[in-house]
C-alpha positions as MATLAB code, in Angstrom:
seq = 'MSNIVEAKNIFLGYKNHEAIIKNASFDIEQKSFNFITGHSGSGKSTLLKSLYGNMQLTDGFLQVCGMDLRKINNKKLNLLRRHIGIVFQDYKLIKEWNVKKNVILPLLIAGFSNDVCEAQTEKLLAHIKLSHKADKYPQELSGGEQQRVAMA';
ca = [
     -24.132 -150.504   47.584;
     -25.609 -147.002   47.754;
     -23.694 -143.748   47.933;
     -23.561 -141.858   51.201;
     -21.938 -138.852   49.478;
     -22.558 -137.540   45.978;
     -20.555 -134.532   44.832;
     -21.021 -133.132   41.330;
     -18.960 -130.270   39.933;
     -18.367 -128.705   43.348;
     -16.424 -125.511   43.914;
     -15.255 -124.599   47.421;
     -13.391 -121.581   48.683;
     -13.355 -118.722   51.113;
     -14.927 -115.293   50.564;
     -12.953 -112.960   48.315;
     -10.505 -115.735   47.408;
     -10.173 -118.018   44.427;
     -11.788 -121.440   44.835;
      -9.564 -124.017   46.533;
     -11.497 -126.962   45.096;
     -12.632 -126.523   41.511;
     -15.097 -128.649   39.570;
     -14.610 -131.796   41.689;
     -16.955 -134.764   41.348;
     -16.919 -137.972   43.368;
     -19.128 -140.506   45.132;
     -18.477 -142.250   48.442;
     -20.176 -145.581   48.961;
     -21.909 -146.400   52.214;
     -19.682 -148.378   54.627;
     -16.580 -147.699   52.534;
     -13.267 -146.568   53.986;
     -11.720 -143.560   52.253;
      -8.643 -141.379   52.512;
      -8.360 -137.726   51.586;
      -4.758 -136.896   50.803;
      -2.946 -133.890   49.405;
      -0.295 -131.330   50.172;
      -0.753 -128.559   52.719;
      -3.318 -126.021   51.539;
      -4.815 -128.289   48.875;
      -8.315 -128.215   50.387;
      -8.582 -131.421   52.433;
      -9.973 -129.690   55.528;
     -12.128 -127.432   53.366;
     -13.684 -130.488   51.725;
     -14.380 -132.123   55.102;
     -15.966 -128.907   56.370;
     -18.319 -128.950   53.386;
     -19.277 -132.605   53.971;
     -20.033 -131.762   57.592;
     -22.063 -128.689   56.645;
     -19.612 -126.167   58.089;
     -18.856 -124.630   54.707;
     -21.156 -123.707   51.848;
     -20.446 -124.639   48.259;
     -19.547 -121.853   45.866;
     -21.124 -123.928   43.102;
     -22.142 -127.498   42.319;
     -24.232 -130.211   43.967;
     -23.412 -131.963   47.246;
     -25.614 -134.580   48.869;
     -24.699 -136.364   52.125;
     -26.894 -139.121   53.597;
     -29.585 -138.190   51.070;
     -29.656 -134.530   52.158;
     -28.907 -131.742   49.680;
     -26.440 -129.559   51.573;
     -27.278 -126.526   49.424;
     -30.803 -126.490   50.886;
     -30.392 -127.996   54.351;
     -31.837 -126.230   57.404;
     -30.261 -126.209   60.881;
     -32.545 -128.934   62.253;
     -31.675 -131.357   59.446;
     -28.014 -130.367   59.633;
     -27.939 -131.360   63.306;
     -29.545 -134.716   62.415;
     -26.987 -135.244   59.661;
     -24.077 -134.539   61.997;
     -25.239 -137.343   64.298;
     -24.422 -139.778   61.466;
     -21.029 -138.386   60.494;
     -17.797 -138.925   62.361;
     -14.831 -136.696   61.666;
     -11.629 -136.672   63.669;
     -10.202 -133.167   63.462;
      -6.462 -132.470   63.418;
      -6.645 -130.840   66.848;
      -9.260 -133.371   68.085;
     -11.594 -130.634   69.460;
     -11.359 -131.893   73.051;
     -12.260 -129.495   75.852;
      -8.970 -129.075   77.705;
     -10.627 -128.035   80.983;
     -12.642 -131.269   81.075;
     -11.380 -134.740   81.856;
     -11.624 -137.659   79.438;
     -14.933 -138.893   80.862;
     -16.624 -135.500   80.478;
     -15.319 -135.140   76.908;
     -16.769 -138.552   75.999;
     -20.108 -138.036   77.752;
     -20.848 -134.592   76.245;
     -22.134 -135.733   72.801;
     -24.398 -138.280   74.490;
     -25.926 -135.602   76.716;
     -26.392 -133.292   73.730;
     -28.122 -136.142   71.878;
     -30.669 -136.257   74.709;
     -29.822 -139.534   76.406;
     -30.583 -139.867   80.123;
     -27.762 -139.483   82.642;
     -27.855 -143.217   83.432;
     -27.581 -144.170   79.763;
     -24.788 -141.624   79.258;
     -22.808 -142.978   82.208;
     -23.198 -146.601   81.085;
     -22.360 -145.849   77.455;
     -19.338 -143.754   78.445;
     -17.965 -146.644   80.514;
     -18.410 -148.989   77.530;
     -16.754 -146.534   75.143;
     -13.789 -145.936   77.443;
     -13.322 -149.693   77.866;
     -13.555 -150.165   74.096;
     -10.809 -147.606   73.427;
      -8.796 -149.000   76.356;
      -8.767 -145.743   78.327;
     -10.958 -146.574   81.338;
      -7.918 -146.100   83.557;
      -7.502 -142.536   82.255;
     -11.109 -141.347   82.666;
     -10.037 -138.672   85.169;
      -7.065 -137.422   83.113;
      -7.171 -134.219   81.071;
      -6.430 -134.053   77.328;
      -3.006 -132.463   77.843;
      -2.044 -135.456   80.024;
      -2.679 -137.899   77.159;
      -0.551 -138.881   74.191;
      -1.647 -137.786   70.724;
      -2.967 -141.274   69.993;
      -4.925 -141.354   73.233;
      -6.429 -137.932   72.472;
      -7.444 -139.213   69.053;
      -9.172 -142.243   70.589;
     -11.082 -139.998   73.008;
     -12.185 -137.817   70.079;
     -13.425 -140.885   68.191;
     -15.287 -142.230   71.231;
];
């Protein structure tokens, strides 16, 4: 199986601070299921931000879906992000929008027609067993329900 992520000797950190991740190397195989674990402040979120293109490497080589993240432009970064799913700790739901609007937004951004977006949103809500909560707002959902909306 091929690798979807290749990281070689990567260093990650924030400006004017010592690197949080130092000289890390790893590969992630396509269609594999992986966990990132560690204590608070160990760099788990920092690593995910780099894989998603939200954080630049300090040093090293990082390739995701065949794209070198050191050299990626905004257009290719947007294409890459359509193939990556990350569930953030705070789920990144828009609290002023109901469940249906939160689910439909990425489909609209991706350029699908309104009819396709509506149909796909209904399927997704049924799949995550939240059709009955389509008109609820994130703060009216349990943590697990919010997580399912974020994944949809």
